[in-house]
Coordinates of C-alpha atoms in Angstrom, one line a residue:
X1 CA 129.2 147.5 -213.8
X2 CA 129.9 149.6 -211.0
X3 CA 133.4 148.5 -209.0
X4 CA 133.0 149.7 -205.1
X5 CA 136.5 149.7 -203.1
X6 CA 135.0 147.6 -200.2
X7 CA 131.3 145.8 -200.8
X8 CA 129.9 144.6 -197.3
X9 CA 127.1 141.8 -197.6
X10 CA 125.0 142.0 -194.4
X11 CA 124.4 145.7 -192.7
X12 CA 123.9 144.8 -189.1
X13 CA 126.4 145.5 -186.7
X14 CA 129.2 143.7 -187.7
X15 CA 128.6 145.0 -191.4
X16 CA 127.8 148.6 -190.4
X17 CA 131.1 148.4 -187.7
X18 CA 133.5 147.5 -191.0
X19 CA 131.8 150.2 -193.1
X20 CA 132.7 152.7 -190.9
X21 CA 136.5 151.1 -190.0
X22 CA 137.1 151.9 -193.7
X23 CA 138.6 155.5 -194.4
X24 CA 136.9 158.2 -195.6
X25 CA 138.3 158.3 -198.9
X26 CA 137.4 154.7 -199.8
X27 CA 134.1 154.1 -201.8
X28 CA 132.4 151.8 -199.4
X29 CA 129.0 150.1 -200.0
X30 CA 127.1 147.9 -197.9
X31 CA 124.5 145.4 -199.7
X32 CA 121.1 144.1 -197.4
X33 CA 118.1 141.9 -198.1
X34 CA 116.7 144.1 -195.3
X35 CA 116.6 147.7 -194.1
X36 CA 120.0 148.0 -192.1
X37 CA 117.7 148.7 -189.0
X38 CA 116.2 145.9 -189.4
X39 CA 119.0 143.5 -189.4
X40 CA 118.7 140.9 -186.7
X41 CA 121.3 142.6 -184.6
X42 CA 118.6 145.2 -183.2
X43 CA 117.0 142.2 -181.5
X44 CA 119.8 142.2 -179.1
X45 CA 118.9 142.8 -175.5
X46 CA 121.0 141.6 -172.5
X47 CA 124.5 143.8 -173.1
X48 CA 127.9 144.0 -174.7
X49 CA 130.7 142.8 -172.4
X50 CA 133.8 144.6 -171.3
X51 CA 136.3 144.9 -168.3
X52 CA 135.5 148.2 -167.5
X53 CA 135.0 147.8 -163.7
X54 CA 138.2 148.4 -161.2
X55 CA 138.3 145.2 -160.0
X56 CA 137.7 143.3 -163.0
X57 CA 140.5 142.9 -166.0
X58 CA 140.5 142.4 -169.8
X59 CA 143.0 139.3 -168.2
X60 CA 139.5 137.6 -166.2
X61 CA 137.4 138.4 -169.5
X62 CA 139.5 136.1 -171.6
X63 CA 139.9 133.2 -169.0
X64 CA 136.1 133.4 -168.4
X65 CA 135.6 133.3 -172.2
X66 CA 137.9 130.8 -172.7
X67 CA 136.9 128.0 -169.8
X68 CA 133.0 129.6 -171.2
X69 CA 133.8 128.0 -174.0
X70 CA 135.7 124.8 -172.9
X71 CA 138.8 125.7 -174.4
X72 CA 138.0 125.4 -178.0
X73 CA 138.1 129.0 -178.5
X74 CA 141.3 130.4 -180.0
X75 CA 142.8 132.0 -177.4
X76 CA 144.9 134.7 -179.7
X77 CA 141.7 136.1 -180.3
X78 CA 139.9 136.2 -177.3
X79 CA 142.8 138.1 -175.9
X80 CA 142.3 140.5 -178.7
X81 CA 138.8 140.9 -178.0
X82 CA 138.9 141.4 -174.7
X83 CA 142.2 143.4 -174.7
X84 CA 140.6 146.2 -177.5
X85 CA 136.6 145.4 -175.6
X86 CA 137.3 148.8 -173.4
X87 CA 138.0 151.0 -176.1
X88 CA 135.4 150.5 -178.3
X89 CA 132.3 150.5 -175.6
X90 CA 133.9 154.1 -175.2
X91 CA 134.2 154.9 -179.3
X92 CA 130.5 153.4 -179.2
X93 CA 129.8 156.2 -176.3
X94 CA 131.5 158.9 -178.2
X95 CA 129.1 157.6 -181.4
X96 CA 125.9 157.8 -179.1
X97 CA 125.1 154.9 -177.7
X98 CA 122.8 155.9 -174.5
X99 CA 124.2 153.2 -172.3
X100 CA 121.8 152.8 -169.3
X101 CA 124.1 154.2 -166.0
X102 CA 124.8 153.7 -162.4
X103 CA 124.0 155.4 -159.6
X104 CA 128.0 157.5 -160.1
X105 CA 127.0 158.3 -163.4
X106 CA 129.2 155.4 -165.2
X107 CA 128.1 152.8 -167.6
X108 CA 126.3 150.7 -165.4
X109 CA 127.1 146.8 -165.8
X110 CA 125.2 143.7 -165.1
X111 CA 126.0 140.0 -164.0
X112 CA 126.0 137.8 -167.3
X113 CA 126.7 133.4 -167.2
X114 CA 129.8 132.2 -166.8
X115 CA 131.3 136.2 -165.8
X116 CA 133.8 136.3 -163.0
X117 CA 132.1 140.0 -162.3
X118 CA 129.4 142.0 -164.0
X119 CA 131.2 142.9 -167.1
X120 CA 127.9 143.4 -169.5
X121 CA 127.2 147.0 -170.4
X122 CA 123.4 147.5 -171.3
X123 CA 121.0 150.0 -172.8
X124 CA 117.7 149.0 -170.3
X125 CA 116.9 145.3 -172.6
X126 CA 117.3 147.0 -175.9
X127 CA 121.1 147.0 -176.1
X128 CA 121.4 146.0 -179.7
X129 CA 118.4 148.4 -180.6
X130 CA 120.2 151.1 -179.2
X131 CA 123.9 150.5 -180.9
X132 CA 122.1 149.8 -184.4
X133 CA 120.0 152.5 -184.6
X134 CA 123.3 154.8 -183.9
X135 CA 125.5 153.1 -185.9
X136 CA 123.2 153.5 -188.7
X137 CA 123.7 157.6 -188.1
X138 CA 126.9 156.9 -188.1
X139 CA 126.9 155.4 -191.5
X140 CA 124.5 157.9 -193.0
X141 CA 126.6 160.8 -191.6
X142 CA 129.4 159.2 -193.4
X143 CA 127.6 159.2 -196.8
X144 CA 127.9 155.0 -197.4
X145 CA 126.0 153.4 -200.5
X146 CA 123.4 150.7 -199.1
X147 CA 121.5 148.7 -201.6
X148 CA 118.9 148.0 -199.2
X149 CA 116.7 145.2 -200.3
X150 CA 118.9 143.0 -202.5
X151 CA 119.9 139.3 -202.0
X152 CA 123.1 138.1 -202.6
X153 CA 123.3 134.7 -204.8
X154 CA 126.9 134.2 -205.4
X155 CA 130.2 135.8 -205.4
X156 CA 132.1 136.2 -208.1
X157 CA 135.3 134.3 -208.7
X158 CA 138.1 135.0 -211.0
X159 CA 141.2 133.4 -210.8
X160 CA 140.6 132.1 -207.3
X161 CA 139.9 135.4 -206.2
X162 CA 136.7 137.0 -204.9
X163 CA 135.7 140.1 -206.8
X164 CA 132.3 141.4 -206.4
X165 CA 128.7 139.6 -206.4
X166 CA 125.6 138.6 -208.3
X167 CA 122.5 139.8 -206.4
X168 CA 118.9 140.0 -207.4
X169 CA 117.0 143.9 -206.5
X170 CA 114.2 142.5 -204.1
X171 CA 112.1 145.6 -204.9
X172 CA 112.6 146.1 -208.1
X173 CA 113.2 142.7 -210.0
X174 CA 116.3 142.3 -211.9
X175 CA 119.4 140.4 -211.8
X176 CA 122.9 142.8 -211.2
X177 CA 126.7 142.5 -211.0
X178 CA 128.2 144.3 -208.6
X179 CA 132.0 144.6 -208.6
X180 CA 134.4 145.2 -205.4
X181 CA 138.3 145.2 -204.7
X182 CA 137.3 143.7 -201.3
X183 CA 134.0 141.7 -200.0
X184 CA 133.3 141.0 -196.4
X185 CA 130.7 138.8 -195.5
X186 CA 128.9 140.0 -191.9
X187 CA 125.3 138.2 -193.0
X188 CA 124.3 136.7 -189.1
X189 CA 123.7 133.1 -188.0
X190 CA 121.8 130.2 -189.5
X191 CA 119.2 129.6 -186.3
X192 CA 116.5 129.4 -189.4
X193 CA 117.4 125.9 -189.8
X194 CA 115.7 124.9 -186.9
X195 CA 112.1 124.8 -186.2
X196 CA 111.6 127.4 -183.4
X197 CA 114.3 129.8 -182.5
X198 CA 115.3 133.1 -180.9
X199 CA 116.4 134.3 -184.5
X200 CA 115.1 136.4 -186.8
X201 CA 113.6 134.9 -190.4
X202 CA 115.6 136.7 -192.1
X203 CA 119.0 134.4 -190.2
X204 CA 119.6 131.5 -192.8
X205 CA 123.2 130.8 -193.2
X206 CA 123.4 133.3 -196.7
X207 CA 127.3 134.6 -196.0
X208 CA 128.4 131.1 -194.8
X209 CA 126.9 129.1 -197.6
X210 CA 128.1 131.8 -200.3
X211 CA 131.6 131.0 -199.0
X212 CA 131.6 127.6 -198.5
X213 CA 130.1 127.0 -202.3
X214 CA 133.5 128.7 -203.3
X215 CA 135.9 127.0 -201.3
X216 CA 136.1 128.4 -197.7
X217 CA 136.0 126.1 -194.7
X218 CA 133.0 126.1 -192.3
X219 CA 134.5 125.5 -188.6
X220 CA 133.3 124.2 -185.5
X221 CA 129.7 124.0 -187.2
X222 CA 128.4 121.7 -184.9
X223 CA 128.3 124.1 -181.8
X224 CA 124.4 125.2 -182.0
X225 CA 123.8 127.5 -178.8
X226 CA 120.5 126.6 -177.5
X227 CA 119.3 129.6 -175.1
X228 CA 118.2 128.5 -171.4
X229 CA 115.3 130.9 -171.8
X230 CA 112.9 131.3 -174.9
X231 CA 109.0 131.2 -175.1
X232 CA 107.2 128.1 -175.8
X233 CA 106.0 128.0 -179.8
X234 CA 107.1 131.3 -180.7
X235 CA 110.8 131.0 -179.6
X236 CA 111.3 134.7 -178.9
X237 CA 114.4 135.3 -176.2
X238 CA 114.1 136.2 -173.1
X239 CA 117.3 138.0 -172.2
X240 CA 120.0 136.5 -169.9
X241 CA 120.0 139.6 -168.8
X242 CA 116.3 138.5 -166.5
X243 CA 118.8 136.0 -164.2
X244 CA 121.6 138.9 -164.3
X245 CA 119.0 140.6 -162.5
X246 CA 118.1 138.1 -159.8
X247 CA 115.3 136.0 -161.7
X248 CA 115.0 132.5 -160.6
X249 CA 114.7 129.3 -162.6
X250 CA 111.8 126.7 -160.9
X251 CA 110.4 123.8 -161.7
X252 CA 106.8 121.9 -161.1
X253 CA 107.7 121.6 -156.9
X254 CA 108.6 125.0 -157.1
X255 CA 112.2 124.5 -156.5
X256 CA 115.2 126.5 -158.2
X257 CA 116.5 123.3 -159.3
X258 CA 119.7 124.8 -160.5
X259 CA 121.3 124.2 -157.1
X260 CA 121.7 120.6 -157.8
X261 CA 123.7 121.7 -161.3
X262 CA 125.7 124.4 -160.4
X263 CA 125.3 125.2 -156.7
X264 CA 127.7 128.1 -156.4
X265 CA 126.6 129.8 -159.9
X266 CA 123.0 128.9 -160.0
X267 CA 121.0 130.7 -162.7
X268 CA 124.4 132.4 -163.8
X269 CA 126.2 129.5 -164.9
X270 CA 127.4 128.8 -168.5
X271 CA 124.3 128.7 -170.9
X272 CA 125.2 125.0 -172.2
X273 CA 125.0 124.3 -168.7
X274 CA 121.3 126.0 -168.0
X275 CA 119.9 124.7 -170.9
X276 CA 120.7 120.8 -170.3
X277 CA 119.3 121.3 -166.9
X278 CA 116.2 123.0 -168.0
X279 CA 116.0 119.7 -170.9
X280 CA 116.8 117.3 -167.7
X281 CA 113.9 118.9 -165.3
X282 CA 111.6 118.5 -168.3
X283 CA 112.4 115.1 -169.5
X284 CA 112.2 113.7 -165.4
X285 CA 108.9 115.2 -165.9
X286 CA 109.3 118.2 -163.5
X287 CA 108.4 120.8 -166.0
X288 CA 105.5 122.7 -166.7
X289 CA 104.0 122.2 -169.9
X290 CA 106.6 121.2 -171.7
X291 CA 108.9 124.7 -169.8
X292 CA 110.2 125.4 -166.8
X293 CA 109.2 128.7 -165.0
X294 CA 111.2 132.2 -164.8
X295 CA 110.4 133.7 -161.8
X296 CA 110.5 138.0 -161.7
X297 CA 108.3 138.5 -159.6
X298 CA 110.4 139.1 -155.9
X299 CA 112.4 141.6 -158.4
X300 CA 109.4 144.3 -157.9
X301 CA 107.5 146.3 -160.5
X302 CA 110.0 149.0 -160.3
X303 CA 112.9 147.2 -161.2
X304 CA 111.3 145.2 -164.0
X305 CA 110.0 148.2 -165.5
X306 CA 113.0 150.2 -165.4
X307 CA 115.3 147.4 -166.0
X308 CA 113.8 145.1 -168.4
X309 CA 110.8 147.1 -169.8
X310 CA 110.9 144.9 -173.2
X311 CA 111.1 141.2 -171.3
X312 CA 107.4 142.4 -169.8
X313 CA 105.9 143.4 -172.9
X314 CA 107.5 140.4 -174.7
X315 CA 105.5 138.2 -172.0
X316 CA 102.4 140.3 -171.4
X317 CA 101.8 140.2 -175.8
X318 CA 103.2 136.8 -176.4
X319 CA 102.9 134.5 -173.6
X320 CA 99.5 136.7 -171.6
X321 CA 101.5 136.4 -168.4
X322 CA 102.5 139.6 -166.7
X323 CA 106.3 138.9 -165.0
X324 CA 105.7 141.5 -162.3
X325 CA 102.6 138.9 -161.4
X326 CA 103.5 135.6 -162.4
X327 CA 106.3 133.6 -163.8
X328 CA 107.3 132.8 -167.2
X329 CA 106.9 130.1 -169.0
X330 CA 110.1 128.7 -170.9
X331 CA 112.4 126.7 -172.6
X332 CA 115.7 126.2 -174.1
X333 CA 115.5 127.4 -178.2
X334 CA 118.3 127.5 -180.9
X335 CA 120.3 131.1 -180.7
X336 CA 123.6 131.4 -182.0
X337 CA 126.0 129.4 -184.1
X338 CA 129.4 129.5 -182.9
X339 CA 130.9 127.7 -186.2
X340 CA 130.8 130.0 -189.6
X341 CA 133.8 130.6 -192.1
X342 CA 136.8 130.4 -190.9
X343 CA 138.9 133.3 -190.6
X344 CA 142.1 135.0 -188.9
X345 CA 141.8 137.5 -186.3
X346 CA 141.5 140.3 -188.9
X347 CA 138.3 138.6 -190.8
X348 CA 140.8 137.1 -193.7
X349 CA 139.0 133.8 -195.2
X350 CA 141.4 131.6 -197.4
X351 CA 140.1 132.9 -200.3
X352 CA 142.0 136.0 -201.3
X353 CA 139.7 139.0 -201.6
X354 CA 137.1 137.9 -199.1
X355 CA 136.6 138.9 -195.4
X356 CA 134.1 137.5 -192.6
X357 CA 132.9 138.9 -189.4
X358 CA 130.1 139.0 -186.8
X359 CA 128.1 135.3 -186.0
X360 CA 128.8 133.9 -189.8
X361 CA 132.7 133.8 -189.2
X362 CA 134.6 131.8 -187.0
X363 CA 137.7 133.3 -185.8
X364 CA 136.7 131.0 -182.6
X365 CA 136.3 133.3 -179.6
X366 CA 133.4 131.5 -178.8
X367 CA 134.4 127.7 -179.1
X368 CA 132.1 125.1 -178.0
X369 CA 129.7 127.8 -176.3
X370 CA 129.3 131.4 -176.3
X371 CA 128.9 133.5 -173.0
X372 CA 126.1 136.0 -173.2
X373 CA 127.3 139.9 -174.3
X374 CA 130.4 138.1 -175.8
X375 CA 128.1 138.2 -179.6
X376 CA 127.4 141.9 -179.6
X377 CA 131.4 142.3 -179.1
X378 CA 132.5 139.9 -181.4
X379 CA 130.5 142.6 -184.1
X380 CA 131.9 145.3 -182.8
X381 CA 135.5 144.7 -182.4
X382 CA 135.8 141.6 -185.0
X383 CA 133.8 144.1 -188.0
X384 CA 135.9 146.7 -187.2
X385 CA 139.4 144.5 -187.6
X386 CA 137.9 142.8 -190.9
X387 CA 137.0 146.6 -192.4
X388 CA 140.4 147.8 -191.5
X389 CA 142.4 144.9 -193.1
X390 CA 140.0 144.6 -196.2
X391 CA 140.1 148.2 -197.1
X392 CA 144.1 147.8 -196.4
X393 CA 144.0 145.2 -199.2
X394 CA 141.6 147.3 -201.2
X395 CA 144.4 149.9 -201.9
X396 CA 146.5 146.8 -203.4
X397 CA 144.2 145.9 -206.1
X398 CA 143.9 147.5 -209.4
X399 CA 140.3 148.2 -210.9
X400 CA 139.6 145.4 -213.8
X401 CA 136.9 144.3 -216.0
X402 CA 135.1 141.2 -215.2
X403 CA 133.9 138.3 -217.4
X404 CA 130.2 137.9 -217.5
X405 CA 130.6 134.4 -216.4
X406 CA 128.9 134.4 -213.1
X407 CA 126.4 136.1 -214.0
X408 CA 125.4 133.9 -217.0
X409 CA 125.3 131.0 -214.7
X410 CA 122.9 132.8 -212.0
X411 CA 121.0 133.5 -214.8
X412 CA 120.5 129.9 -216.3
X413 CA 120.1 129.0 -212.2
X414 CA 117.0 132.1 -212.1
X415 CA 115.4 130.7 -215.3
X416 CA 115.7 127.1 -213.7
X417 CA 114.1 127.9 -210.7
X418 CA 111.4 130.2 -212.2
X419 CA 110.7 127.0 -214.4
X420 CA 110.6 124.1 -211.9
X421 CA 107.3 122.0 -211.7
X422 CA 107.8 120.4 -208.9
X423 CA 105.2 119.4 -206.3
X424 CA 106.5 121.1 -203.1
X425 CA 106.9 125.3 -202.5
X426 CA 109.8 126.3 -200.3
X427 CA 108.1 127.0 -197.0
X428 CA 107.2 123.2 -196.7
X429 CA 110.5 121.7 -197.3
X430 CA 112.1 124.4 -195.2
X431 CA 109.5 123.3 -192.4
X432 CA 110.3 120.1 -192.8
X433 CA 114.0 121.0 -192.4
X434 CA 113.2 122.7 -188.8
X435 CA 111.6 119.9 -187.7
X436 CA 114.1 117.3 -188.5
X437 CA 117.4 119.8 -187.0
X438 CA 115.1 120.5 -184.0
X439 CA 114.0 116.5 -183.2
X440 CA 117.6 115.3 -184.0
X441 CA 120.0 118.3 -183.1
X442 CA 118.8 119.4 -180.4
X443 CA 120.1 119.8 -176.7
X444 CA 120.7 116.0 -176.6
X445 CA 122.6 114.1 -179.0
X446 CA 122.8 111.1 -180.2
X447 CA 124.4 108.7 -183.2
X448 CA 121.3 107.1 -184.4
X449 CA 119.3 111.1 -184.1
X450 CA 121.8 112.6 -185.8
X451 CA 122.4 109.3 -189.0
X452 CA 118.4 109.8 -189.3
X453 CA 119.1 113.6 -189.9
X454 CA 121.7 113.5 -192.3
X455 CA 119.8 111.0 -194.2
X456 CA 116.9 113.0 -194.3
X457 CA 118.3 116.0 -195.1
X458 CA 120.4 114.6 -198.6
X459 CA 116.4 114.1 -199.8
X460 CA 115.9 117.4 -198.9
X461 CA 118.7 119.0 -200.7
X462 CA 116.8 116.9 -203.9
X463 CA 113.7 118.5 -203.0
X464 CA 114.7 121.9 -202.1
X465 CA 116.5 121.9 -205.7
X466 CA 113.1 121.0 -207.4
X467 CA 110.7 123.4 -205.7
X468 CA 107.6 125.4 -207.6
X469 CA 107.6 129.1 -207.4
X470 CA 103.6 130.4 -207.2
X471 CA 104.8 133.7 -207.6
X472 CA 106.3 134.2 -211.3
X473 CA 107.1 137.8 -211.1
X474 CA 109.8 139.9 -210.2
X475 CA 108.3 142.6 -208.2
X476 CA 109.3 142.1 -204.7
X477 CA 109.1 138.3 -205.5
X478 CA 109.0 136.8 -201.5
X479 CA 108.7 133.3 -202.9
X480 CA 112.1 133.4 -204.9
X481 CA 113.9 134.6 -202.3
X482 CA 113.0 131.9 -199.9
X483 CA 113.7 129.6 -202.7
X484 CA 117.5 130.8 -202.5
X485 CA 117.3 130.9 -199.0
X486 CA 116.4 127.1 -198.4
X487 CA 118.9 126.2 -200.5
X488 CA 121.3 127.7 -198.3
X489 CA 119.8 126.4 -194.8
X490 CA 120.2 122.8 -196.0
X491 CA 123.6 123.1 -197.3
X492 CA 124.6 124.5 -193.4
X493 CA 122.2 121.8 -191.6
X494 CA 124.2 119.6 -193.8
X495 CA 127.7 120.7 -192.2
X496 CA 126.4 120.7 -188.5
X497 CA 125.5 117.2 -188.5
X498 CA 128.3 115.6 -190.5
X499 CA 130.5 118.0 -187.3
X500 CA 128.5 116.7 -184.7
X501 CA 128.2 112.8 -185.8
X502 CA 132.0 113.0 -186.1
X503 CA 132.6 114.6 -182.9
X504 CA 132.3 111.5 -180.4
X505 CA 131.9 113.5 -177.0
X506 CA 130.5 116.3 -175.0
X507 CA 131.5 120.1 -174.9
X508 CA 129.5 122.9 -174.6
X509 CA 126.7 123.5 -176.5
X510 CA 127.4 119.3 -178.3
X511 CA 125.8 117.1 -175.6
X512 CA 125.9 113.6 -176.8
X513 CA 123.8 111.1 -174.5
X514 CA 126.3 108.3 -175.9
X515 CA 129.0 110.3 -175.6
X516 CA 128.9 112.2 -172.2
X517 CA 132.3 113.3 -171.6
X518 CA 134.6 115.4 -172.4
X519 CA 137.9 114.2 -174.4
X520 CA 140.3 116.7 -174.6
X521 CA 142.8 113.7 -176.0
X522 CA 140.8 113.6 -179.0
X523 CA 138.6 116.2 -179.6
X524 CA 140.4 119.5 -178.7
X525 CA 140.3 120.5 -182.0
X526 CA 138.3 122.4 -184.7
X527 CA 136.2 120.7 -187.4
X528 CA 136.8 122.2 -190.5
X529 CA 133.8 121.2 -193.3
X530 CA 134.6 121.8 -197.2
X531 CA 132.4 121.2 -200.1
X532 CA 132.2 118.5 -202.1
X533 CA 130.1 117.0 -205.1
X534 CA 129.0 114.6 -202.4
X535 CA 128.5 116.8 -199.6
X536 CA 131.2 118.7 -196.5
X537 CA 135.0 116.7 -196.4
X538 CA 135.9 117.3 -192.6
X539 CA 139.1 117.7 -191.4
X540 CA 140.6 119.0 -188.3
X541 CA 143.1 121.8 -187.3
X542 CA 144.5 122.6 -183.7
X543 CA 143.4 124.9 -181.0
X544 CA 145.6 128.2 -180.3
X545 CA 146.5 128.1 -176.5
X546 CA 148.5 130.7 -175.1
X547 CA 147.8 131.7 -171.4
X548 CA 145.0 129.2 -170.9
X549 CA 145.9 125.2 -170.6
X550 CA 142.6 123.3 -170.7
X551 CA 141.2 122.6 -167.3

């Protein structure tokens, strides 16, 4: 069995950023069910924040992330990720990133939501495109080991300790252990488990279910970002970065209705607070379609096409409406989970050996909603802390032999699945799964939604356990994989709802129509969710405050 220093699972950006925090003279390996470039990072386009303006502060970054996020966010580590933000926009320069500029030549830097000043650096709309794709030269100058196309299916445990994995070779069949001193999880968000969203299909929770089956809490699960502005069916986002320009928001009469929401921010106010204004124009029955409309247009051709070149193609190829012409049709679609395994500011999970970072951790910058070009940062500065402090530990740990325990029991679980009769494939429980997440989690909450959910979704965890594989091969086997994969997106739908049926008021991205408050007295604090035989235990820790008392 071969025994890597540091084994990454997940090689977008915060995987990639802790490969190549390690030093040179650890063996370093990063382990993908997809290319690396084809992580769901490169599907980034608004920017990357930082307080690189003169009149703007690392100081204002953290109080706008912080009251972003209605002070749930740990406030220890937004001030290290705004304090060390600077710095590595300019190591990401030095790399190659081709930031787009400003008329002196500088990184140029847009308006984003809930920003005190335009703080998000951008590459045109293709930020993340353009940070990946370097990164990856980065990592192939540097020599790492990818094991591109593999799927991760447990870790392995010995002792209490987390010391390599169990992953199946997607391309060519085969079940293999791999050992590592250190494994950091940086596998993305779980948007899969609803039925349309901004996310890639590749996004279904892997990282955070692989920890939480051995122990690790899940925190703040409940806090689902639900973009302001996504197309209708397909769910494909339509940067923030459209209203950082100067796009409007209308509805039916034409009006930009966010006036009577946020007057003073208007179509730059907190995303929570777009999207349940968008969801209230449509339920009064001022939409369009089911949408509202994003109007471009007064921006000119010009600007569109040298600013947001992707956003038109996105509209022109999947919505047939030319921005530079007409408006665009949207709606508010699930994006980004600010919950995931809980770690410390350097990506340490409570169980020794194992590190998170990027979307499926929760070292709670974010809290109960995310400001936009705060998610490509948390990858860049959070990956970079959790490679540094698991390669530190790395050097502590002596190489060993491992039992062939774990992989005897993936084994019996492969030969299981490969053997189930049952009457349903994956695809159709998984669609069901969307559908029930997306009826009863959505932007409004409510008790009775969200008992109907978890009811529903214990049968599925039943049926997903039972379901019949077509394909019986092991060549590129699509059908297994989702198999694994639904198995994961219930267990994480699972957490979410048992956070948010607990959680009896409003914050952020958690709008409960019965509970339409905030409580500060009893809810500023962090849901913690641990597996059980009979499903997530909650319990609740405080929130760090430091400079920041909850307003």
């Amino acid at each position: 069995m071969k025994i890597h220093d540091l084994l990454i699972v997940g090689a977008g950006l915060a995987g990639m950023r802790a490969a190549l925090a390690a030093p040179a003279q650890l063996d370093v390996a990063l382990i993908s069910k997809v290319h690396p470039v084809r992580s769901h990072s490169v599907a980034a386009q608004g920017g990357i924040n930082a307080a690189l303006g003169e009149s703007d502060s690392w100081e204002a970054h953290a109080f706008d992330t912080t009251k972003g996020g209605q002070y749930l966010g740990d406030q220890d580590a937004i001030e290290a990720m705004c304090r060390e933000a600077p710095d590595d926009i300019l190591e990401l320069e030095r790399m190659g990133v081709i930031f787009s500029r400003d008329e002196r030549g500088r990184i140029a830097q847009r308006p984003f939501g809930g920003a005190g000043f335009p703080r998000a650096c951008y590459a045109a709309d293709r930020t993340g495109h353009a940070i990946l794709h370097t990164m990856y030269e980065q990592l192939m100058k540097r020599g790492c080991h990818v094991y591109e196309e593999w799927y991760v299916m447990s870790l392995i445990m010995e002792e209490g300790i987390c010391r390599g994995v169990i992953a199946w070779d997607i391309v060519h069949g085969g079940l293999h252990a791999i050992g590592a001193k250190a494994v950091v999880l940086a596998t993305g968000g779980s948007g899969r488990a609803f039925l349309t969203s901004t996310n890639a299909v590749i996004n279904t929770g892997d990282g955070m279910a692989l920890a939480y089956r051995v122990g690790a809490p899940l925190e703040d699960m409940e806090f689902v970002q639900f973009h302001p502005t996504t197309l209708k069916d397909t769910g494909i986002l339509i940067t923030e970065g459209a209203r950082g320009e100067g796009a409007y928001l209308l509805n039916t009469l034409g009006e930009r209705f966010m006036k009577k929401y946020a007057p003073e921010q208007m179509e730059l106010a907190t995303r929570s607070t777009v999207s349940l204004a968008i969801g209230q124009e449509i339920l009064e029955g001022r939409g369009v379609d089911g949408c509202v409309l994003l109007d471009l247009r007064h921006l000119g051709r010009q600007r569109i096409l040298e600013r947001l070149p992707q956003i038109r193609q996105l509209s022109v190829e999947f919505a047939g409406v030319d921005p530079v012409e007409s408006p665009i049709p949207i709606r508010p679609g699930a994006h980004y989970q600010m919950g995931g395994v809980k770690t410390t500011i350097w990506g340490e999970t409570p169980v020794p050996g194992l590190y998170a970072a990027g979307e499926c951790a929760c070292v709670s910058v974010h809290g109960a909603n995310r400001l936009g070009g705060n998610s490509l940062l948390e990858t860049i500065v959070f990956g970079r802390r959790a490679g540094q402090r698991a390669s530190d530990y790395s050097a502590t740990v002596q190489p060993r032999a491992l039992s062939d325990a774990a992989f005897r029991r993936e084994e019996a679980h492969l030969r299981q699945l490969m053997d189930n009769d049952g009457p349903e494939r994956a695809w159709q429980v998984r669609d069901d799964l969307g559908k029930i997440m997306s009826l009863n989690l959505g932007i409004f909450r409510t008790q009775q939604s969200m008992t109907d959910a978890l009811k529903e979704i214990r049968t599925l965890r039943l049926r997903g356990e039972s379901v019949r594989l077509q394909d019986k091969g092991k060549i590129f086997n699509t059908d297994l994989i989702q198999a694994f994969e639904l198995n994961c997106l219930v267990e994480i739908a699972e957490t979410i709802v048992a956070g948010a049926l607990a959680r009896e008021e409003s914050r952020g991205a958690h709008y409960r129509s019965d509970f339409p408050k905030r409580d500060d007295g009893k809810w500023l604090k962090h849901t913690r969710a641990t597996k059980t035989p009979d499903g997530p235990q909650l319990s609740y820790a405080p929130v760090t405050i430091t400079k920041f008392p909850p307003k």
